[in-house]
Coordinates of N, CA and C in Angstrom, one line a residue:
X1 N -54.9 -5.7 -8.5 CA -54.4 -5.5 -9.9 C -54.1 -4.0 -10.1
X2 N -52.6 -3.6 -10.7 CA -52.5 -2.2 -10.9 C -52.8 -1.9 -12.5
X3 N -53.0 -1.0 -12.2 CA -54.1 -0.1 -13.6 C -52.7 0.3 -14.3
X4 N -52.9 0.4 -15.6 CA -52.1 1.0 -16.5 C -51.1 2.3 -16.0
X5 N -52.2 2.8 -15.8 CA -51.4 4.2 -15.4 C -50.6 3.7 -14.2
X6 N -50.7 3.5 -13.2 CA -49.8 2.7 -12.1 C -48.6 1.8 -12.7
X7 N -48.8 1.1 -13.8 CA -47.8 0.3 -13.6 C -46.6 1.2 -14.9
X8 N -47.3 2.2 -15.1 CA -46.4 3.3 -15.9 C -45.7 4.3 -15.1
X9 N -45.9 4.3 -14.3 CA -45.6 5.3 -13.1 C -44.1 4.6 -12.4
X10 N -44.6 3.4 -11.9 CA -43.7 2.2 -11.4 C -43.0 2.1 -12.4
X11 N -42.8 1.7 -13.3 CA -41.8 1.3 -14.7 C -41.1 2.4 -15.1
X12 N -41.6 3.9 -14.6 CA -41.2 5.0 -14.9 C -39.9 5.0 -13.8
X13 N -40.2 4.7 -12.9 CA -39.3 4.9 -11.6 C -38.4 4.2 -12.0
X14 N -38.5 2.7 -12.0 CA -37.6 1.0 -11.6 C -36.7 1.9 -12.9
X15 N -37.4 1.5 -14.4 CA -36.3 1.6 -15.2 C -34.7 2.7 -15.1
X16 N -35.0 3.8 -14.7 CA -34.2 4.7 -14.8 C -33.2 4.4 -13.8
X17 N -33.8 3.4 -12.2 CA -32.8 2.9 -11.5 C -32.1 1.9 -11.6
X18 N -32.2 1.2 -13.1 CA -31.8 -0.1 -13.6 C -30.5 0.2 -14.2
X19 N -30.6 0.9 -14.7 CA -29.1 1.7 -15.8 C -28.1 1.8 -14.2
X20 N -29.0 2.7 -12.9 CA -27.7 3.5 -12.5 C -27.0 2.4 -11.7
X21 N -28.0 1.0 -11.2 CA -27.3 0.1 -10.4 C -26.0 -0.4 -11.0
X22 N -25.8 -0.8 -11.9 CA -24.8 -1.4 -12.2 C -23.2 -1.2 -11.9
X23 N -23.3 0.9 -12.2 CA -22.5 1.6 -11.9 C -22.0 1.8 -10.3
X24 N -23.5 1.9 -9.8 CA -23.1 1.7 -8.2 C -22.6 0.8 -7.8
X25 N -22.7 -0.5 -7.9 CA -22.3 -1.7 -7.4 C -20.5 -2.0 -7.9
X26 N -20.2 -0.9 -9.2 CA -19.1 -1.7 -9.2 C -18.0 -1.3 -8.2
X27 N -16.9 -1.7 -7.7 CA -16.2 -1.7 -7.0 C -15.3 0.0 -7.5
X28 N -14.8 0.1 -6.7 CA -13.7 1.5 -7.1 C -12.6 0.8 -7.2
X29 N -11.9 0.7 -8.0 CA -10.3 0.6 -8.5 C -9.4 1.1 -7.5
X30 N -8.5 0.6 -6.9 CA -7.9 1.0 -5.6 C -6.6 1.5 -6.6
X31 N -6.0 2.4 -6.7 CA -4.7 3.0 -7.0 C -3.6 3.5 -6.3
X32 N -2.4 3.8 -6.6 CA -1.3 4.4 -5.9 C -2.1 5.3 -4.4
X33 N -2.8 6.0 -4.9 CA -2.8 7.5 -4.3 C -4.0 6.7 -2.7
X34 N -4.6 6.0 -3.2 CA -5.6 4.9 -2.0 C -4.7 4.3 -1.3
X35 N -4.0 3.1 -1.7 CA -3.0 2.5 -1.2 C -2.0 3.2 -0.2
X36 N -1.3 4.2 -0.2 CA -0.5 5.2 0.7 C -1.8 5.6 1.7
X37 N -2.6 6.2 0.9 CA -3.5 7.0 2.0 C -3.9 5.4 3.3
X38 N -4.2 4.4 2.4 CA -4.3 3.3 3.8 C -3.6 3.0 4.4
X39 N -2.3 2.8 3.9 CA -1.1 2.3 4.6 C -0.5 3.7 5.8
X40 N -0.4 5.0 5.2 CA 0.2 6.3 6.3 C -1.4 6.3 7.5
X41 N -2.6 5.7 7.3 CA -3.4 5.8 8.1 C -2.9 4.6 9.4
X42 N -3.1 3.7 8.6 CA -2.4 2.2 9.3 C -0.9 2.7 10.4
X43 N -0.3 3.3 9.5 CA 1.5 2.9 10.1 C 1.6 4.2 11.0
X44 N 0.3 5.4 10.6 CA 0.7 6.5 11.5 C 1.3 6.6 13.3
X45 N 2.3 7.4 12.8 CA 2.9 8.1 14.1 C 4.4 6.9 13.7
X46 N 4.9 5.3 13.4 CA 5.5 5.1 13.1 C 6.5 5.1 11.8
X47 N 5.7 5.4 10.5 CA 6.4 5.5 9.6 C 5.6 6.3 8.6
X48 N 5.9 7.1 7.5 CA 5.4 8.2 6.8 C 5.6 7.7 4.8
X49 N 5.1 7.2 4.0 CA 5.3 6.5 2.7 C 4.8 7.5 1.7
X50 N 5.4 7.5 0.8 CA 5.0 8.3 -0.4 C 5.9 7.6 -1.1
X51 N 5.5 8.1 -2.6 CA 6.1 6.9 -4.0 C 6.8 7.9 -5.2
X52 N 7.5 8.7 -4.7 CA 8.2 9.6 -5.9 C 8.9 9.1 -7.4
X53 N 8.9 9.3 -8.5 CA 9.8 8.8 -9.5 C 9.8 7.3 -9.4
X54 N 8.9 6.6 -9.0 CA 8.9 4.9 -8.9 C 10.4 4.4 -7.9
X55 N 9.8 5.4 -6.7 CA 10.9 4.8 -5.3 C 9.9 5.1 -4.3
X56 N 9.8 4.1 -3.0 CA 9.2 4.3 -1.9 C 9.7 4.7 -1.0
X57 N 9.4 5.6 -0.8 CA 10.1 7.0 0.6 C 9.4 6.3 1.6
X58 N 10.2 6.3 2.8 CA 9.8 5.5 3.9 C 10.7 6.6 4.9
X59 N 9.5 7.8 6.1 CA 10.4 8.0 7.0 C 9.9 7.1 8.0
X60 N 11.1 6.5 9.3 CA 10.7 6.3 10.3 C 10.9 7.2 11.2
X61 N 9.9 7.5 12.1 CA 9.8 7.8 13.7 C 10.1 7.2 15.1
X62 N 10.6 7.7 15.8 CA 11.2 7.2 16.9 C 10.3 7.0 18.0
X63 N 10.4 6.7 19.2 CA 8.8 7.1 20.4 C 8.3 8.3 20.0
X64 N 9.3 9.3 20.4 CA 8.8 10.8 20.5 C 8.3 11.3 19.6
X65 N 7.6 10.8 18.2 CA 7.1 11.2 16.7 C 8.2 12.2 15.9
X66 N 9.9 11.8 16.3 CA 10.7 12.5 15.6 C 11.7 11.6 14.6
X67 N 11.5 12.2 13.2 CA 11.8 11.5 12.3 C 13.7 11.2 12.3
X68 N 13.6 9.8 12.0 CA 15.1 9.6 12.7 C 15.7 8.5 11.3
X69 N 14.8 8.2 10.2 CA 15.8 7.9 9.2 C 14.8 7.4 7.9
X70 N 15.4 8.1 7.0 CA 14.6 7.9 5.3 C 15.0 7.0 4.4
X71 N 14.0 6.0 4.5 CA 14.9 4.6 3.3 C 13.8 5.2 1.9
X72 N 15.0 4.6 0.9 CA 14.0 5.1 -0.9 C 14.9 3.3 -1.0
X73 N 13.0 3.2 -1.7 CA 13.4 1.8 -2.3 C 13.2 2.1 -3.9
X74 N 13.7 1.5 -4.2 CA 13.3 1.5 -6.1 C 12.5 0.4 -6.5
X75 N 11.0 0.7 -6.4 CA 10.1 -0.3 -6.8 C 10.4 -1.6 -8.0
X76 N 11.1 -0.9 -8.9 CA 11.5 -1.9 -10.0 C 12.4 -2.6 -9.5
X77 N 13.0 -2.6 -8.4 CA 14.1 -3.5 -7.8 C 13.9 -4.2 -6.8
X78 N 12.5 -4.6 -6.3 CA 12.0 -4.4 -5.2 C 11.0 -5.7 -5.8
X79 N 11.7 -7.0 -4.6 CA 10.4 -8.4 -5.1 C 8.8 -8.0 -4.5
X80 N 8.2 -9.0 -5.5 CA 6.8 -7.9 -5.3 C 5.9 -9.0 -4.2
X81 N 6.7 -10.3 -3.9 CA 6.3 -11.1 -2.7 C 6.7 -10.8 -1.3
X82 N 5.9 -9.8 -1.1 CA 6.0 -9.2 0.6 C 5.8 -10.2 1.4
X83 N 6.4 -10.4 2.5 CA 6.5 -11.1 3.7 C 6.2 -11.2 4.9
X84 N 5.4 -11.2 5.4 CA 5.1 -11.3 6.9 C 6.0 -12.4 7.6
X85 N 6.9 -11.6 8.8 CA 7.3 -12.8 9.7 C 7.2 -12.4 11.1
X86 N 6.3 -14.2 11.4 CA 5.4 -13.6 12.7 C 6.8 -13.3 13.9
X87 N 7.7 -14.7 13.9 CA 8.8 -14.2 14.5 C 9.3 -12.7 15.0
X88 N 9.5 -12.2 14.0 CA 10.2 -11.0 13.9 C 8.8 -9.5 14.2
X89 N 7.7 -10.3 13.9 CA 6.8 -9.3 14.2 C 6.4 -8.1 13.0
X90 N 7.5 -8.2 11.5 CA 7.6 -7.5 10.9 C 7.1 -7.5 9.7
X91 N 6.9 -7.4 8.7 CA 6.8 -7.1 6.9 C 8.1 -6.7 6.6
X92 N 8.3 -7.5 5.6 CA 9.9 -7.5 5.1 C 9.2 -7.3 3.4
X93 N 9.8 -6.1 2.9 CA 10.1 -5.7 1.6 C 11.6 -6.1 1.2
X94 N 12.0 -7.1 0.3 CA 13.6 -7.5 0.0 C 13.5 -6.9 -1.7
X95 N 14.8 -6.8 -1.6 CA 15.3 -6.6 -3.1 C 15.0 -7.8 -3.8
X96 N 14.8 -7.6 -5.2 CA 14.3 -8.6 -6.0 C 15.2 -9.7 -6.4
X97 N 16.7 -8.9 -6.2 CA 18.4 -9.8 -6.5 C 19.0 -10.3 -5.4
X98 N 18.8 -11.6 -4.9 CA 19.3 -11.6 -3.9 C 20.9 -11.1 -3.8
X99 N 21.2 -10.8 -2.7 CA 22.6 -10.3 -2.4 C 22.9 -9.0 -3.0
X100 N 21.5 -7.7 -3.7 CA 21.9 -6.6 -3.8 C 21.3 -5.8 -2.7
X101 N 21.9 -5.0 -2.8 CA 21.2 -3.5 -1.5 C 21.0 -2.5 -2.1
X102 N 19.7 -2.6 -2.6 CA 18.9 -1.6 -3.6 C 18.5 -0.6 -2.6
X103 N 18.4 -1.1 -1.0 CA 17.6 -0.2 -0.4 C 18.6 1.1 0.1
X104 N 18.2 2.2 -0.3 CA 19.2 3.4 0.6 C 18.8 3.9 2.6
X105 N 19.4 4.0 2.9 CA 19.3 4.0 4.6 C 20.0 5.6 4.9
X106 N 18.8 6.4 5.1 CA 19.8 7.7 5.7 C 19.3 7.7 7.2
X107 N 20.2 8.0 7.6 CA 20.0 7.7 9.6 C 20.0 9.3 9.4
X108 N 18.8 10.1 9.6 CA 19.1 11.9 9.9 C 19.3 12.1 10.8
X109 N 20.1 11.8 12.1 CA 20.6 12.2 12.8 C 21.9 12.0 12.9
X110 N 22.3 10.8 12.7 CA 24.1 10.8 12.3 C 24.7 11.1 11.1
X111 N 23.4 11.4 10.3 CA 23.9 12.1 8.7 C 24.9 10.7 8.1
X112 N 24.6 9.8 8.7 CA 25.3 8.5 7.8 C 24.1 7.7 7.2
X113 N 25.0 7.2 5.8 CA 23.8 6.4 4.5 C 24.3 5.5 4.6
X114 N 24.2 4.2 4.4 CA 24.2 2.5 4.0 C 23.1 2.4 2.7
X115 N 23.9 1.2 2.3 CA 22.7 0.2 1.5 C 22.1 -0.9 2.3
X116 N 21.1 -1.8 2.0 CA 20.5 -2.7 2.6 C 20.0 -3.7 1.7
X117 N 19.6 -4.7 1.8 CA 18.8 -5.4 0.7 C 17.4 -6.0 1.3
X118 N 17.2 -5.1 2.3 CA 15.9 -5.4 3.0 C 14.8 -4.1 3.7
X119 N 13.6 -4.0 3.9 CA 13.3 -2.8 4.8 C 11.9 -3.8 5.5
X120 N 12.1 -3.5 7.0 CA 11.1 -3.9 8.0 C 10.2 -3.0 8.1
X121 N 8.8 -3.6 8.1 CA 8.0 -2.8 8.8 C 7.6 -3.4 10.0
X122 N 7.7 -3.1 11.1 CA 7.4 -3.6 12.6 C 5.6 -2.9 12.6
X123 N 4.8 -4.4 12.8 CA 3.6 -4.4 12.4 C 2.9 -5.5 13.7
X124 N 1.6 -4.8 14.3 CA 1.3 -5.9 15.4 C 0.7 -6.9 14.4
X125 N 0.5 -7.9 14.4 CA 0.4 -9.3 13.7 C -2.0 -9.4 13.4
X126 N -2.3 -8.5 14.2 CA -4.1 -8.3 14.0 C -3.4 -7.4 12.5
X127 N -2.4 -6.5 11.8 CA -3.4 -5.5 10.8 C -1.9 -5.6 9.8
X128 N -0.9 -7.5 10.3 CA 0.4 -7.4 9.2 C -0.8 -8.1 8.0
X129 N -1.7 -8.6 7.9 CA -2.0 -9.2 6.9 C -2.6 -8.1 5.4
X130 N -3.1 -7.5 6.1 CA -3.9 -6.0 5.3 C -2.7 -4.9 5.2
X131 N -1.5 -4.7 6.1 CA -0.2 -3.7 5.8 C 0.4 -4.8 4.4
X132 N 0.3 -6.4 4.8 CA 1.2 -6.8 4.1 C 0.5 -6.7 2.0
X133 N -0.8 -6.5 2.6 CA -1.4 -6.8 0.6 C -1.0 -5.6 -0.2
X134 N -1.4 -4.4 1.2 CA -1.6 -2.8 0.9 C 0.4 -2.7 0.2
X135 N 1.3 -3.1 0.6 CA 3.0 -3.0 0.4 C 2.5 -3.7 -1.0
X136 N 2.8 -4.7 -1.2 CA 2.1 -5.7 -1.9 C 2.1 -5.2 -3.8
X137 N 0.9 -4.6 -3.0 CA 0.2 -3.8 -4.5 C 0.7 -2.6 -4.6
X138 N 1.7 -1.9 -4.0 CA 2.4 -0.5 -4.2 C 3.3 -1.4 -5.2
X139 N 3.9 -2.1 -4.9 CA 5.2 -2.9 -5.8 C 4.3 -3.4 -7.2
X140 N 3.3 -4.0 -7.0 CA 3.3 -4.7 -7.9 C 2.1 -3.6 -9.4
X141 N 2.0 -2.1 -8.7 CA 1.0 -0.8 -9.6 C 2.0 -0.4 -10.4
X142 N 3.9 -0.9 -9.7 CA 5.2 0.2 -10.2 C 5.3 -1.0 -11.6
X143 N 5.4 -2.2 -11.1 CA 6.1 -3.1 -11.8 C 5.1 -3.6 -13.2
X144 N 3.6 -3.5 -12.8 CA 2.9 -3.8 -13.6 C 2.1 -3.1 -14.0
X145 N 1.7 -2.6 -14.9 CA 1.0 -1.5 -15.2 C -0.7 -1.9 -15.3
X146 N -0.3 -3.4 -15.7 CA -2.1 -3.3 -15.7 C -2.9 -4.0 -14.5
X147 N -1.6 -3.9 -13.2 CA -2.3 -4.2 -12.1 C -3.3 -3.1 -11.6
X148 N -4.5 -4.3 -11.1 CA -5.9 -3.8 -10.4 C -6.3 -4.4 -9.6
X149 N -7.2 -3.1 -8.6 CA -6.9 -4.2 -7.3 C -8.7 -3.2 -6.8
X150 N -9.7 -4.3 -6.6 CA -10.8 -3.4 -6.1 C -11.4 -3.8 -4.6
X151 N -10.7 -4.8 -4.2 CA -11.6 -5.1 -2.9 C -10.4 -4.4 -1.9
X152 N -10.9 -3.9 -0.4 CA -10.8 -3.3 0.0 C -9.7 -3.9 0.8
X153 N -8.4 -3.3 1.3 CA -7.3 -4.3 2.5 C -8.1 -4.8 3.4
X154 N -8.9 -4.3 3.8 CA -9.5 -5.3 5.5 C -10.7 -5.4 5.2

């Protein structure tokens, strides 16, 4: 049997770590700035993302790690049901309209632009499921404001 003093000592300890568990246990709120940092860790050496002015800068890289063409998508224009196709091997981000070409295409080496109404990500099919939530929720932080997302892509 513990003696008074003992079980004040113990009750001294437990309670103060009662308040801080709660806080620990909650999840972190995954945001813009998480989201990119997982995805440029994931796609490194193939493609480079950042989210300027609510548009997704996308450079790709060639074998040699030289940047060879910059698509900007306009997240408000942009359906927020990302695709995996195992076929194709890829994650398909489409315009929200079908039949527009929201997407801009600069090829930096031929200095020629297009529109598109699609952008691939070429993704080995073990880490399209976690690339495809991580795209996902970039679209859907622009489009929604009170999107929240706390469990982790993988």
């Amino acid at each position: 049997m513990l003696s008074i003093s003992a079980t004040m000592k113990f009750l001294n300890l437990i309670v103060p770590l009662l308040f801080l568990l709660p806080a620990k246990l909650q999840a972190q709120e995954i945001g813009m700035e998480g989201t990119l940092q997982f995805l440029n860790e994931k796609l490194k050496g193939r493609y480079q993302l950042w989210v300027d002015r609510r548009e997704l800068n996308v450079f790709v890289f060639d074998e040699e790690g030289e940047k060879v063409r910059k698509d900007v998508m306009p997240l408000d224009d942009m359906n927020a049901n990302v695709q995996y196709y195992h076929e194709e091997g890829s994650i398909v981000l489409r315009c929200r309209i079908r039949g527009d070409h929201c997407v801009e295409r600069r090829q930096l080496i031929k200095k020629k632009k297009d529109y598109i109404h699609r952008f691939n990500f070429s993704v080995n099919e073990d880490e399209a499921e976690s690339i495809r939530e991580a795209l996902e929720h970039i679209v859907l932080l622009v489009q929604n404001p009170n999107q929240k997302r706390t469990e982790p892509f993988e």
